[in-house]
Amino acid sequence: MPPGTGDIHLSTAQTINIDGAVIVSTPQKVALADAKKGLKMFEKVQIPVLGLIQNMSSFVCPKCQEITHVFGSQSQDNLIADVQSLGSLPLEVEIMRNADEGTPIVISHPDSQVTQIYEKISQDLWQTLSTTTSNKK
């Protein structure tokens, strides 16, 4: 869902059986403030937060390889206390290009660093959900 804790978010959280939530945020202070509101909402409706993904965490110049932290360089370990960091995705032009073409970057660029990050995040989430759902039975 988009950022926020409005009626749609709350209604969805209260009416759909949800095993967990993943919070995605850029490292900006204002974006993290919204993410923290989302965290509190999920706690109130007793939906476990499985982790945080830091989106657009940095930009790597394709010509010189210099890393720029466009939205700040806060350590992802301390972005939201007590929430596991699932990974940091860089601001990547190929993600945008492939999204516009309708092809996920994990298919068009299977060996890229971004694909490796997505795969690690998905494996970690799969493991967490497998453990969480098996404990419910």
XYZ file of C-alpha atoms in Angstrom:
137
model
C 0.000 0.000 0.000
C 1.117 3.565 -0.391
C 2.431 5.382 2.677
C -0.055 6.349 5.309
C -2.419 5.055 7.934
C -5.754 6.229 6.555
C -9.107 4.491 6.414
C -8.161 2.241 3.493
C -5.065 0.984 5.297
C -6.926 0.361 8.518
C -9.922 -1.297 6.810
C -7.641 -3.593 4.838
C -5.708 -4.533 7.966
C -8.939 -5.305 9.814
C -10.760 -7.262 7.087
C -8.121 -9.356 5.324
C -6.226 -12.206 6.958
C -2.646 -10.913 6.873
C 0.309 -12.955 8.136
C 2.655 -9.983 8.231
C 3.556 -6.602 6.830
C 6.696 -5.267 5.204
C 7.427 -1.586 5.529
C 9.167 0.062 2.585
C 10.615 3.518 3.064
C 13.250 5.843 1.733
C 15.788 6.980 4.340
C 14.339 10.511 4.542
C 13.166 11.690 7.953
C 9.662 12.523 6.680
C 9.309 9.119 4.969
C 10.513 7.348 8.100
C 7.962 9.269 10.168
C 5.214 7.809 7.916
C 6.788 4.366 8.197
C 6.745 4.635 11.996
C 3.033 5.549 11.888
C 2.433 2.457 9.788
C 4.345 0.360 12.293
C 2.151 1.642 15.131
C -1.006 0.912 13.140
C 0.109 -2.663 12.450
C 0.886 -3.126 16.144
C -2.601 -1.888 17.092
C -4.301 -4.355 14.730
C -1.896 -7.128 15.791
C -0.249 -7.677 12.414
C 3.419 -8.546 12.824
C 5.886 -6.384 10.941
C 8.276 -8.735 9.163
C 10.850 -6.104 8.366
C 11.868 -2.881 6.678
C 13.157 -2.393 3.158
C 15.075 0.788 2.525
C 14.187 1.881 -1.008
C 16.339 4.253 -3.055
C 19.024 4.065 -0.379
C 21.789 5.282 -2.687
C 22.643 5.976 -6.295
C 25.724 4.552 -7.978
C 26.940 6.709 -10.851
C 27.156 4.457 -13.924
C 30.199 6.360 -15.227
C 32.418 6.836 -12.186
C 30.833 4.381 -9.670
C 30.610 7.095 -6.999
C 27.923 6.344 -4.423
C 25.552 9.200 -3.583
C 23.000 8.978 -0.778
C 20.288 11.061 -2.429
C 17.882 10.864 0.525
C 20.446 10.812 3.327
C 22.763 8.150 4.669
C 21.194 7.034 7.918
C 22.311 3.598 8.975
C 19.576 1.151 8.051
C 20.123 -0.677 11.313
C 18.718 2.281 13.226
C 15.983 3.463 10.872
C 13.144 2.052 12.956
C 14.004 0.530 16.314
C 13.096 -3.121 16.805
C 12.296 -3.710 13.103
C 14.534 -6.084 11.188
C 16.227 -4.597 8.142
C 15.504 -6.788 5.122
C 17.775 -4.901 2.764
C 18.543 -1.678 0.932
C 17.699 -1.151 -2.701
C 19.671 1.450 -4.643
C 18.075 4.045 -6.890
C 18.519 2.111 -10.130
C 17.641 3.364 -13.610
C 17.173 -0.191 -14.895
C 14.379 -0.842 -12.380
C 12.439 2.109 -13.836
C 13.157 1.161 -17.441
C 12.115 -2.431 -16.926
C 8.999 -1.470 -14.966
C 7.933 0.805 -17.824
C 8.436 -2.101 -20.238
C 6.591 -4.537 -17.978
C 9.576 -6.790 -17.326
C 10.897 -7.191 -13.779
C 14.599 -6.488 -13.413
C 15.064 -9.951 -11.911
C 14.141 -11.365 -15.335
C 15.848 -8.833 -17.594
C 19.038 -8.627 -15.492
C 19.179 -11.879 -13.494
C 22.841 -11.423 -12.515
C 22.604 -7.795 -11.378
C 23.313 -6.598 -7.855
C 19.728 -5.378 -7.539
C 18.391 -8.822 -8.473
C 20.603 -10.363 -5.809
C 19.168 -7.935 -3.239
C 15.572 -8.736 -4.273
C 16.302 -12.469 -4.100
C 17.824 -12.189 -0.623
C 14.848 -10.172 0.612
C 12.386 -12.683 -0.834
C 14.277 -15.653 0.625
C 14.397 -14.024 4.065
C 10.671 -13.223 3.910
C 9.827 -16.735 2.733
C 11.792 -18.184 5.640
C 10.137 -15.842 8.147
C 6.643 -16.530 6.803
C 7.260 -20.280 6.720
C 8.273 -20.181 10.368
C 5.452 -17.823 11.377
C 2.681 -19.742 9.620
C 3.895 -23.140 10.830
C 3.814 -21.833 14.412
C 0.138 -20.822 13.961
C -0.952 -24.383 13.140
